[in-house]
PDB file of C-alpha atoms and ligand atoms in Angstrom:
ATOM      1  CA  MET A   9      43.619 -45.182  17.422  1.00  0.00           C
ATOM      2  CA  THR A  10      44.763 -42.883  20.381  1.00  0.00           C
ATOM      3  CA  LEU A  11      43.581 -39.815  22.170  1.00  0.00           C
ATOM      4  CA  ASP A  12      46.747 -38.350  22.810  1.00  0.00           C
ATOM      5  CA  LEU A  13      46.788 -36.025  25.868  1.00  0.00           C
ATOM      6  CA  ASP A  14      50.175 -36.572  26.889  1.00  0.00           C
ATOM      7  CA  LEU A  15      52.247 -33.085  27.447  1.00  0.00           C
ATOM      8  CA  SER A  16      55.417 -35.095  28.466  1.00  0.00           C
ATOM      9  CA  GLY A  17      58.401 -32.924  27.631  1.00  0.00           C
ATOM     10  CA  ARG A  18      56.616 -29.703  27.663  1.00  0.00           C
ATOM     11  CA  ARG A  19      57.015 -27.085  30.029  1.00  0.00           C
ATOM     12  CA  VAL A  20      54.064 -25.008  31.052  1.00  0.00           C
ATOM     13  CA  LEU A  21      54.178 -21.582  32.806  1.00  0.00           C
ATOM     14  CA  ILE A  22      50.972 -20.793  34.888  1.00  0.00           C
ATOM     15  CA  THR A  23      50.419 -17.539  36.429  1.00  0.00           C
ATOM     16  CA  GLY A  24      48.707 -17.070  39.483  1.00  0.00           C
ATOM     17  CA  ALA A  25      48.581 -20.613  40.161  1.00  0.00           C
ATOM     18  CA  GLY A  26      49.149 -20.837  43.661  1.00  0.00           C
ATOM     19  CA  GLN A  27      45.388 -21.426  44.515  1.00  0.00           C
ATOM     20  CA  GLY A  28      42.125 -21.545  42.777  1.00  0.00           C
ATOM     21  CA  VAL A  29      41.846 -22.255  39.211  1.00  0.00           C
ATOM     22  CA  GLY A  30      45.451 -21.617  38.719  1.00  0.00           C
ATOM     23  CA  ARG A  31      46.117 -24.431  41.152  1.00  0.00           C
ATOM     24  CA  GLY A  32      43.767 -26.789  39.579  1.00  0.00           C
ATOM     25  CA  LEU A  33      45.483 -26.070  36.069  1.00  0.00           C
ATOM     26  CA  ALA A  34      48.848 -26.491  37.648  1.00  0.00           C
ATOM     27  CA  LEU A  35      47.680 -30.360  38.785  1.00  0.00           C
ATOM     28  CA  THR A  36      45.907 -31.069  35.453  1.00  0.00           C
ATOM     29  CA  PHE A  37      49.028 -30.141  33.599  1.00  0.00           C
ATOM     30  CA  ALA A  38      51.184 -32.105  35.883  1.00  0.00           C
ATOM     31  CA  ALA A  39      48.911 -35.273  35.618  1.00  0.00           C
ATOM     32  CA  ALA A  40      48.991 -34.543  31.519  1.00  0.00           C
ATOM     33  CA  GLY A  41      53.092 -35.019  32.240  1.00  0.00           C
ATOM     34  CA  ALA A  42      54.115 -31.703  31.900  1.00  0.00           C
ATOM     35  CA  THR A  43      56.734 -30.015  33.764  1.00  0.00           C
ATOM     36  CA  VAL A  44      54.690 -26.808  35.597  1.00  0.00           C
ATOM     37  CA  LEU A  45      56.308 -23.659  36.763  1.00  0.00           C
ATOM     38  CA  VAL A  46      54.110 -22.578  39.514  1.00  0.00           C
ATOM     39  CA  ASN A  47      53.808 -18.805  39.275  1.00  0.00           C
ATOM     40  CA  ASP A  48      52.164 -16.423  42.163  1.00  0.00           C
ATOM     41  CA  LEU A  49      52.761 -12.971  43.269  1.00  0.00           C
ATOM     42  CA  HIS A  50      52.937 -15.299  46.776  1.00  0.00           C
ATOM     43  CA  GLY A  51      56.195 -17.492  46.887  1.00  0.00           C
ATOM     44  CA  GLY A  52      54.417 -19.844  49.787  1.00  0.00           C
ATOM     45  CA  ARG A  53      51.424 -20.564  47.598  1.00  0.00           C
ATOM     46  CA  ALA A  54      53.542 -21.194  44.594  1.00  0.00           C
ATOM     47  CA  GLU A  55      55.974 -23.494  47.060  1.00  0.00           C
ATOM     48  CA  SER A  56      52.833 -25.470  48.573  1.00  0.00           C
ATOM     49  CA  VAL A  57      51.428 -26.145  45.160  1.00  0.00           C
ATOM     50  CA  VAL A  58      54.606 -27.259  43.966  1.00  0.00           C
ATOM     51  CA  ALA A  59      54.661 -29.601  47.026  1.00  0.00           C
ATOM     52  CA  GLU A  60      51.300 -30.677  45.935  1.00  0.00           C
ATOM     53  CA  VAL A  61      52.099 -31.869  42.644  1.00  0.00           C
ATOM     54  CA  ASP A  62      55.568 -33.656  44.074  1.00  0.00           C
ATOM     55  CA  ARG A  63      53.072 -35.681  46.422  1.00  0.00           C
ATOM     56  CA  LEU A  64      50.963 -36.727  43.313  1.00  0.00           C
ATOM     57  CA  GLY A  65      53.884 -37.865  41.247  1.00  0.00           C
ATOM     58  CA  GLY A  66      54.190 -34.778  39.045  1.00  0.00           C
ATOM     59  CA  GLN A  67      56.844 -32.246  38.394  1.00  0.00           C
ATOM     60  CA  ALA A  68      56.523 -28.738  39.227  1.00  0.00           C
ATOM     61  CA  LEU A  69      59.036 -25.913  40.400  1.00  0.00           C
ATOM     62  CA  ALA A  70      57.975 -22.653  42.049  1.00  0.00           C
ATOM     63  CA  CYS A  71      58.344 -19.541  39.913  1.00  0.00           C
ATOM     64  CA  PRO A  72      57.278 -16.603  42.009  1.00  0.00           C
ATOM     65  CA  PHE A  73      57.096 -13.150  40.294  1.00  0.00           C
ATOM     66  CA  ASP A  74      54.634 -10.312  39.915  1.00  0.00           C
ATOM     67  CA  VAL A  75      53.091 -10.535  36.615  1.00  0.00           C
ATOM     68  CA  THR A  76      52.447  -6.637  36.615  1.00  0.00           C
ATOM     69  CA  ASP A  77      56.293  -5.855  36.432  1.00  0.00           C
ATOM     70  CA  TYR A  78      57.860  -6.475  33.317  1.00  0.00           C
ATOM     71  CA  ALA A  79      61.181  -6.694  34.354  1.00  0.00           C
ATOM     72  CA  ALA A  80      60.256  -9.397  37.115  1.00  0.00           C
ATOM     73  CA  VAL A  81      58.740 -11.210  34.237  1.00  0.00           C
ATOM     74  CA  THR A  82      61.797 -11.325  31.925  1.00  0.00           C
ATOM     75  CA  ASP A  83      64.269 -11.928  34.523  1.00  0.00           C
ATOM     76  CA  ALA A  84      62.088 -15.068  36.128  1.00  0.00           C
ATOM     77  CA  LEU A  85      61.630 -16.466  32.471  1.00  0.00           C
ATOM     78  CA  GLY A  86      65.303 -15.820  31.737  1.00  0.00           C
ATOM     79  CA  SER A  87      66.354 -17.533  34.719  1.00  0.00           C
ATOM     80  CA  ALA A  88      63.730 -20.597  34.234  1.00  0.00           C
ATOM     81  CA  GLY A  89      64.125 -20.746  30.616  1.00  0.00           C
ATOM     82  CA  PRO A  90      61.998 -21.146  27.505  1.00  0.00           C
ATOM     83  CA  VAL A  91      58.454 -22.601  28.252  1.00  0.00           C
ATOM     84  CA  ASP A  92      56.383 -24.213  25.309  1.00  0.00           C
ATOM     85  CA  ILE A  93      53.212 -23.466  27.021  1.00  0.00           C
ATOM     86  CA  LEU A  94      51.925 -20.298  28.748  1.00  0.00           C
ATOM     87  CA  VAL A  95      48.961 -20.208  30.817  1.00  0.00           C
ATOM     88  CA  ASN A  96      48.226 -16.459  31.613  1.00  0.00           C
ATOM     89  CA  ASN A  97      45.957 -17.375  34.703  1.00  0.00           C
ATOM     90  CA  ALA A  98      46.853 -14.482  37.403  1.00  0.00           C
ATOM     91  CA  GLY A  99      43.774 -12.223  37.773  1.00  0.00           C
ATOM     92  CA  ASN A 100      41.867 -10.464  40.233  1.00  0.00           C
ATOM     93  CA  ALA A 101      38.087  -9.725  40.060  1.00  0.00           C
ATOM     94  CA  GLY A 102      37.709  -7.645  43.379  1.00  0.00           C
ATOM     95  CA  ALA A 103      39.302  -9.704  45.986  1.00  0.00           C
ATOM     96  CA  GLU A 104      42.405  -9.196  48.280  1.00  0.00           C
ATOM     97  CA  GLY A 105      41.790  -5.348  49.243  1.00  0.00           C
ATOM     98  CA  PHE A 106      40.813  -4.254  45.666  1.00  0.00           C
ATOM     99  CA  SER A 107      37.715  -2.630  45.709  1.00  0.00           C
ATOM    100  CA  ILE A 108      35.874  -3.162  42.078  1.00  0.00           C
ATOM    101  CA  ARG A 109      32.026  -3.049  42.748  1.00  0.00           C
ATOM    102  CA  GLY A 110      31.220   0.188  41.882  1.00  0.00           C
ATOM    103  CA  ARG A 111      29.352   2.112  39.120  1.00  0.00           C
ATOM    104  CA  PHE A 112      31.805   2.951  36.266  1.00  0.00           C
ATOM    105  CA  ALA A 113      30.329   6.486  36.237  1.00  0.00           C
ATOM    106  CA  GLU A 114      31.726   6.966  39.796  1.00  0.00           C
ATOM    107  CA  SER A 115      35.064   5.479  39.139  1.00  0.00           C
ATOM    108  CA  SER A 116      38.324   7.015  38.746  1.00  0.00           C
ATOM    109  CA  PRO A 117      41.755   5.832  37.050  1.00  0.00           C
ATOM    110  CA  ALA A 118      42.931   4.962  40.276  1.00  0.00           C
ATOM    111  CA  ASP A 119      40.508   2.317  40.777  1.00  0.00           C
ATOM    112  CA  TRP A 120      40.676   0.887  37.239  1.00  0.00           C
ATOM    113  CA  GLU A 121      44.567   0.564  37.424  1.00  0.00           C
ATOM    114  CA  PRO A 122      44.819  -2.437  39.757  1.00  0.00           C
ATOM    115  CA  PHE A 123      42.528  -4.244  37.285  1.00  0.00           C
ATOM    116  CA  LEU A 124      44.249  -3.136  34.120  1.00  0.00           C
ATOM    117  CA  ALA A 125      47.809  -3.949  35.646  1.00  0.00           C
ATOM    118  CA  VAL A 126      46.969  -7.449  36.307  1.00  0.00           C
ATOM    119  CA  ASN A 127      44.120  -8.857  33.738  1.00  0.00           C
ATOM    120  CA  LEU A 128      45.714  -6.942  30.754  1.00  0.00           C
ATOM    121  CA  TYR A 129      49.340  -5.723  31.360  1.00  0.00           C
ATOM    122  CA  GLY A 130      50.382  -8.793  33.008  1.00  0.00           C
ATOM    123  CA  VAL A 131      49.015 -11.073  30.147  1.00  0.00           C
ATOM    124  CA  MET A 132      51.038  -8.647  27.831  1.00  0.00           C
ATOM    125  CA  HIS A 133      53.893  -8.994  29.772  1.00  0.00           C
ATOM    126  CA  CYS A 134      54.159 -12.478  30.210  1.00  0.00           C
ATOM    127  CA  THR A 135      52.974 -13.136  26.676  1.00  0.00           C
ATOM    128  CA  ARG A 136      55.638 -11.113  25.209  1.00  0.00           C
ATOM    129  CA  ALA A 137      58.481 -12.524  27.252  1.00  0.00           C
ATOM    130  CA  ALA A 138      57.223 -16.342  26.682  1.00  0.00           C
ATOM    131  CA  LEU A 139      56.437 -15.963  22.742  1.00  0.00           C
ATOM    132  CA  PRO A 140      60.119 -15.754  21.271  1.00  0.00           C
ATOM    133  CA  PRO A 141      61.472 -18.984  22.055  1.00  0.00           C
ATOM    134  CA  MET A 142      58.130 -20.657  20.887  1.00  0.00           C
ATOM    135  CA  ILE A 143      58.232 -18.654  17.560  1.00  0.00           C
ATOM    136  CA  GLU A 144      61.991 -19.850  17.225  1.00  0.00           C
ATOM    137  CA  ASN A 145      61.095 -23.515  18.156  1.00  0.00           C
ATOM    138  CA  ARG A 146      57.996 -23.637  15.626  1.00  0.00           C
ATOM    139  CA  TRP A 147      55.841 -24.711  18.673  1.00  0.00           C
ATOM    140  CA  GLY A 148      53.852 -23.148  21.355  1.00  0.00           C
ATOM    141  CA  ARG A 149      50.773 -22.443  23.053  1.00  0.00           C
ATOM    142  CA  VAL A 150      49.354 -19.478  24.930  1.00  0.00           C
ATOM    143  CA  LEU A 151      46.198 -19.575  26.654  1.00  0.00           C
ATOM    144  CA  THR A 152      44.630 -16.807  28.763  1.00  0.00           C
ATOM    145  CA  ILE A 153      41.890 -17.053  31.328  1.00  0.00           C
ATOM    146  CA  VAL A 154      39.152 -14.527  30.766  1.00  0.00           C
ATOM    147  CA  SER A 155      35.882 -14.029  32.064  1.00  0.00           C
ATOM    148  CA  ASP A 156      32.443 -13.913  30.737  1.00  0.00           C
ATOM    149  CA  ALA A 157      32.579 -10.347  32.023  1.00  0.00           C
ATOM    150  CA  GLY A 158      34.590  -9.567  29.381  1.00  0.00           C
ATOM    151  CA  ARG A 159      32.254 -10.862  26.407  1.00  0.00           C
ATOM    152  CA  THR A 160      28.931 -10.003  28.115  1.00  0.00           C
ATOM    153  CA  GLY A 161      29.656  -6.866  29.954  1.00  0.00           C
ATOM    154  CA  ASP A 162      29.114  -6.709  33.605  1.00  0.00           C
ATOM    155  CA  PRO A 163      27.722  -3.925  35.838  1.00  0.00           C
ATOM    156  CA  ASN A 164      30.021  -2.575  38.524  1.00  0.00           C
ATOM    157  CA  SER A 165      32.873  -4.634  37.311  1.00  0.00           C
ATOM    158  CA  ALA A 166      33.719  -2.077  33.914  1.00  0.00           C
ATOM    159  CA  ALA A 167      37.357  -1.926  34.450  1.00  0.00           C
ATOM    160  CA  TYR A 168      37.873  -5.697  35.086  1.00  0.00           C
ATOM    161  CA  ALA A 169      35.486  -6.568  31.874  1.00  0.00           C
ATOM    162  CA  ALA A 170      37.615  -4.236  29.837  1.00  0.00           C
ATOM    163  CA  ALA A 171      40.976  -5.620  30.929  1.00  0.00           C
ATOM    164  CA  LYS A 172      39.381  -9.091  30.303  1.00  0.00           C
ATOM    165  CA  ALA A 173      38.263  -8.123  26.731  1.00  0.00           C
ATOM    166  CA  GLY A 174      41.294  -6.487  26.046  1.00  0.00           C
ATOM    167  CA  ALA A 175      43.336  -9.531  26.675  1.00  0.00           C
ATOM    168  CA  ALA A 176      41.171 -11.327  24.387  1.00  0.00           C
ATOM    169  CA  GLY A 177      41.720  -9.101  21.642  1.00  0.00           C
ATOM    170  CA  LEU A 178      45.655  -9.310  22.337  1.00  0.00           C
ATOM    171  CA  MET A 179      45.189 -13.382  22.152  1.00  0.00           C
ATOM    172  CA  ARG A 180      43.380 -12.772  18.563  1.00  0.00           C
ATOM    173  CA  SER A 181      46.176 -10.424  17.171  1.00  0.00           C
ATOM    174  CA  VAL A 182      48.897 -12.616  18.565  1.00  0.00           C
ATOM    175  CA  ALA A 183      47.298 -15.693  17.052  1.00  0.00           C
ATOM    176  CA  LEU A 184      47.105 -13.729  13.490  1.00  0.00           C
ATOM    177  CA  GLU A 185      50.856 -12.858  14.053  1.00  0.00           C
ATOM    178  CA  VAL A 186      52.378 -16.179  15.110  1.00  0.00           C
ATOM    179  CA  GLY A 187      50.187 -18.934  13.751  1.00  0.00           C
ATOM    180  CA  ARG A 188      52.626 -19.759  10.721  1.00  0.00           C
ATOM    181  CA  HIS A 189      55.188 -20.425  13.502  1.00  0.00           C
ATOM    182  CA  GLY A 190      53.451 -23.188  14.767  1.00  0.00           C
ATOM    183  CA  VAL A 191      52.100 -21.056  17.970  1.00  0.00           C
ATOM    184  CA  THR A 192      48.568 -20.794  18.960  1.00  0.00           C
ATOM    185  CA  ALA A 193      46.607 -18.287  21.424  1.00  0.00           C
ATOM    186  CA  ASN A 194      43.239 -18.753  22.846  1.00  0.00           C
ATOM    187  CA  CYS A 195      41.368 -17.828  25.956  1.00  0.00           C
ATOM    188  CA  ILE A 196      39.056 -19.582  28.370  1.00  0.00           C
ATOM    189  CA  ALA A 197      36.492 -17.297  29.397  1.00  0.00           C
ATOM    190  CA  LEU A 198      34.933 -18.721  32.904  1.00  0.00           C
ATOM    191  CA  GLY A 199      31.594 -17.747  34.673  1.00  0.00           C
ATOM    192  CA  THR A 200      31.157 -18.021  38.303  1.00  0.00           C
ATOM    193  CA  MET A 201      33.706 -20.478  39.801  1.00  0.00           C
ATOM    194  CA  ARG A 202      34.131 -21.792  43.176  1.00  0.00           C
ATOM    195  CA  THR A 203      37.499 -20.421  44.586  1.00  0.00           C
ATOM    196  CA  PRO A 204      39.135 -18.884  47.176  1.00  0.00           C
ATOM    197  CA  LEU A 205      38.235 -15.650  45.387  1.00  0.00           C
ATOM    198  CA  THR A 206      34.473 -16.375  45.138  1.00  0.00           C
ATOM    199  CA  GLU A 207      34.233 -19.067  48.488  1.00  0.00           C
ATOM    200  CA  PRO A 208      32.536 -16.350  50.730  1.00  0.00           C
ATOM    201  CA  LEU A 209      29.363 -16.603  48.436  1.00  0.00           C
ATOM    202  CA  TRP A 210      29.289 -20.280  48.354  1.00  0.00           C
ATOM    203  CA  SER A 211      30.421 -21.300  51.887  1.00  0.00           C
ATOM    204  CA  GLN A 212      27.007 -20.414  53.774  1.00  0.00           C
ATOM    205  CA  GLY A 213      24.905 -22.733  51.516  1.00  0.00           C
ATOM    206  CA  ASP A 214      21.773 -21.896  49.621  1.00  0.00           C
ATOM    207  CA  THR A 215      21.847 -17.985  50.544  1.00  0.00           C
ATOM    208  CA  PRO A 216      19.691 -15.453  48.362  1.00  0.00           C
ATOM    209  CA  GLN A 217      22.697 -13.892  47.201  1.00  0.00           C
ATOM    210  CA  ALA A 218      24.386 -17.334  46.041  1.00  0.00           C
ATOM    211  CA  LYS A 219      20.631 -18.268  44.399  1.00  0.00           C
ATOM    212  CA  ALA A 220      20.752 -14.817  42.664  1.00  0.00           C
ATOM    213  CA  ILE A 221      24.202 -15.302  41.109  1.00  0.00           C
ATOM    214  CA  LEU A 222      23.549 -18.917  39.797  1.00  0.00           C
ATOM    215  CA  GLN A 223      20.010 -17.953  38.655  1.00  0.00           C
ATOM    216  CA  PRO A 224      21.173 -17.037  34.850  1.00  0.00           C
ATOM    217  CA  TYR A 225      23.207 -20.215  34.774  1.00  0.00           C
ATOM    218  CA  ALA A 226      21.859 -23.290  32.710  1.00  0.00           C
ATOM    219  CA  ILE A 227      23.686 -25.452  35.001  1.00  0.00           C
ATOM    220  CA  ARG A 228      23.140 -24.057  38.619  1.00  0.00           C
ATOM    221  CA  ARG A 229      26.296 -24.508  40.238  1.00  0.00           C
ATOM    222  CA  PRO A 230      29.720 -22.577  40.474  1.00  0.00           C
ATOM    223  CA  GLY A 231      32.449 -23.921  38.040  1.00  0.00           C
ATOM    224  CA  SER A 232      35.036 -25.781  39.564  1.00  0.00           C
ATOM    225  CA  PRO A 233      38.885 -25.990  38.464  1.00  0.00           C
ATOM    226  CA  ASP A 234      38.544 -29.139  36.946  1.00  0.00           C
ATOM    227  CA  ASP A 235      35.995 -27.991  34.891  1.00  0.00           C
ATOM    228  CA  VAL A 236      38.544 -25.658  33.052  1.00  0.00           C
ATOM    229  CA  GLY A 237      41.667 -27.961  33.265  1.00  0.00           C
ATOM    230  CA  HIS A 238      40.726 -30.482  30.835  1.00  0.00           C
ATOM    231  CA  LEU A 239      39.833 -28.307  28.165  1.00  0.00           C
ATOM    232  CA  ALA A 240      43.146 -26.169  28.935  1.00  0.00           C
ATOM    233  CA  VAL A 241      45.038 -29.578  28.399  1.00  0.00           C
ATOM    234  CA  VAL A 242      43.326 -30.313  24.945  1.00  0.00           C
ATOM    235  CA  LEU A 243      44.125 -26.868  23.823  1.00  0.00           C
ATOM    236  CA  ALA A 244      47.657 -27.057  24.808  1.00  0.00           C
ATOM    237  CA  GLY A 245      48.283 -30.027  23.151  1.00  0.00           C
ATOM    238  CA  GLU A 246      48.719 -31.480  19.834  1.00  0.00           C
ATOM    239  CA  HIS A 247      45.039 -31.762  19.360  1.00  0.00           C
ATOM    240  CA  GLY A 248      44.958 -27.775  19.648  1.00  0.00           C
ATOM    241  CA  SER A 249      46.947 -27.108  16.733  1.00  0.00           C
ATOM    242  CA  TRP A 250      44.080 -25.890  14.492  1.00  0.00           C
ATOM    243  CA  ILE A 251      42.413 -24.162  17.166  1.00  0.00           C
ATOM    244  CA  THR A 252      43.470 -20.103  17.867  1.00  0.00           C
ATOM    245  CA  GLY A 253      42.193 -16.701  18.242  1.00  0.00           C
ATOM    246  CA  GLN A 254      39.240 -18.385  19.976  1.00  0.00           C
ATOM    247  CA  THR A 255      37.575 -17.496  23.080  1.00  0.00           C
ATOM    248  CA  VAL A 256      35.883 -20.472  24.410  1.00  0.00           C
ATOM    249  CA  PRO A 257      33.341 -20.179  27.218  1.00  0.00           C
ATOM    250  CA  VAL A 258      33.331 -22.485  30.041  1.00  0.00           C
ATOM    251  CA  ASN A 259      30.432 -21.124  31.793  1.00  0.00           C
ATOM    252  CA  GLY A 260      27.605 -23.600  32.715  1.00  0.00           C
ATOM    253  CA  GLY A 261      25.618 -22.023  30.086  1.00  0.00           C
ATOM    254  CA  PHE A 262      25.753 -18.517  31.473  1.00  0.00           C
ATOM    255  CA  SER A 263      26.089 -17.083  28.049  1.00  0.00           C
ATOM    256  CA  PHE A 264      26.691 -18.860  24.667  1.00  0.00           C
ATOM    257  CA  ALA A 265      29.692 -17.985  21.796  1.00  0.00           C
ATOM    258  CA  LEU A 266      27.443 -18.086  18.841  1.00  0.00           C
TER     259      LEU A 266
HETATM  260  N1  NAD B 306      36.724 -17.129  40.367  1.00  0.00           N
HETATM  261  C1  NAD B 306      36.045 -16.930  39.278  1.00  0.00           C
HETATM  262  O1  NAD B 306      34.326 -16.904  39.605  1.00  0.00           O
HETATM  263  C2  NAD B 306      36.411 -16.142  37.668  1.00  0.00           C
HETATM  264  C3  NAD B 306      35.412 -16.253  37.325  1.00  0.00           C
HETATM  265  C4  NAD B 306      35.882 -15.356  35.813  1.00  0.00           C
HETATM  266  C5  NAD B 306      37.181 -15.547  35.622  1.00  0.00           C
HETATM  267  N2  NAD B 306      38.202 -15.671  36.576  1.00  0.00           N
HETATM  268  C6  NAD B 306      39.616 -15.641  36.094  1.00  0.00           C
HETATM  269  O2  NAD B 306      40.107 -16.656  36.689  1.00  0.00           O
HETATM  270  C7  NAD B 306      41.419 -16.520  36.852  1.00  0.00           C
HETATM  271  C8  NAD B 306      41.758 -17.433  38.461  1.00  0.00           C
HETATM  272  O3  NAD B 306      40.753 -16.797  39.328  1.00  0.00           O
HETATM  273  P1  NAD B 306      40.936 -17.146  40.665  1.00  0.00           P
HETATM  274  O4  NAD B 306      39.528 -17.140  41.192  1.00  0.00           O
HETATM  275  O5  NAD B 306      41.299 -18.557  40.966  1.00  0.00           O
HETATM  276  O6  NAD B 306      41.596 -16.172  41.432  1.00  0.00           O
HETATM  277  P2  NAD B 306      42.024 -16.279  42.708  1.00  0.00           P
HETATM  278  O7  NAD B 306      42.198 -15.116  43.515  1.00  0.00           O
HETATM  279  O8  NAD B 306      41.580 -17.392  43.771  1.00  0.00           O
HETATM  280  O9  NAD B 306      43.725 -16.755  42.549  1.00  0.00           O
HETATM  281  C9  NAD B 306      44.743 -15.826  41.869  1.00  0.00           C
HETATM  282  C10 NAD B 306      45.736 -16.189  42.197  1.00  0.00           C
HETATM  283  O10 NAD B 306      46.748 -15.249  41.314  1.00  0.00           O
HETATM  284  C11 NAD B 306      47.737 -14.675  41.974  1.00  0.00           C
HETATM  285  N3  NAD B 306      48.040 -13.360  41.693  1.00  0.00           N
HETATM  286  C12 NAD B 306      47.149 -12.274  41.860  1.00  0.00           C
HETATM  287  N4  NAD B 306      47.735 -11.368  41.150  1.00  0.00           N
HETATM  288  C13 NAD B 306      49.333 -11.433  40.898  1.00  0.00           C
HETATM  289  C14 NAD B 306      50.059 -10.970  40.377  1.00  0.00           C
HETATM  290  N5  NAD B 306      50.254  -9.769  40.067  1.00  0.00           N
HETATM  291  N6  NAD B 306      51.550 -11.716  39.926  1.00  0.00           N
HETATM  292  C15 NAD B 306      51.273 -13.131  40.173  1.00  0.00           C
HETATM  293  N7  NAD B 306      50.241 -13.793  40.682  1.00  0.00           N
HETATM  294  C16 NAD B 306      49.086 -12.842  41.008  1.00  0.00           C
HETATM  295  C17 NAD B 306      47.216 -14.507  43.530  1.00  0.00           C
HETATM  296  O11 NAD B 306      48.198 -14.537  44.500  1.00  0.00           O
HETATM  297  C18 NAD B 306      46.436 -15.927  43.548  1.00  0.00           C
HETATM  298  O12 NAD B 306      46.808 -16.892  44.113  1.00  0.00           O
HETATM  299  C19 NAD B 306      41.533 -15.048  37.220  1.00  0.00           C
HETATM  300  O13 NAD B 306      42.243 -14.305  35.945  1.00  0.00           O
HETATM  301  C20 NAD B 306      40.280 -14.653  37.219  1.00  0.00           C
HETATM  302  O14 NAD B 306      40.233 -13.504  36.618  1.00  0.00           O
HETATM  303  C21 NAD B 306      37.613 -16.019  37.854  1.00  0.00           C
END
């Protein structure tokens, strides 16, 4: 009996893989033998993850583009060629100049737009561009990193939560459309992670703010990219062939899928 987690011969595009969860996914998929197309908005970040994968003996190439720009997505995938696995990881939850934390009743369409653009339209763009060759090859995996915010709601992050819930609805619909072609579509819903996005919360030790954030978690630590990567490899491999349309929480017991 063998447990086959080998992704040799598979090409995976991971969006937003220049740091954080996406970087962790790139390293795990490379360790499983896949060739990793490392996407990021920032080319330098993508290049440095490619160099890291190279040093570890894996295979990767940089594939920088902006997931919010559909023409850029189709151009990049046209040049890079078809992928077997797409991981929609690029997202924003309030970092890098976006202001998210505020009451929905006091917000405006201009405040929502950046969150919908990356977390929903970005997922639609990449999924739309990657699916046709998967359907033709009668094998494919689409995996989207969403957030518990989209399952449970999140005060002060309504636009982000709406975009993530929308991405999960997209995955369920795509799953129904493409299952008969051997393609699955799933989400992993994350709780609070320790990544560059949230590092300021954790880098100052056991602060009252960090304690308050972790208080509802059964396991009182932020998640690490490794907590996500192994599940992603299972869902993306042969053992994931009958798991589709699901949103699997990886969240230290913050909330539960019934
Ligand atoms: N960090 C958390 O606590 C947390 C919690 C729940 C869900 N998530 C989700 O996990 C995913 C990864 O989060 P992270 O913490 O690693 O984020 P991060 O900000 O550390 O990294 C995200 C990467 O995506 C890239 N990116 C952003 N916009 C892009 C675009 N338009 N096109 C291409 N690349 C783009 C950024 O340059 C960055 O390198 C996101 O979808 C996020 O919403 C994170």
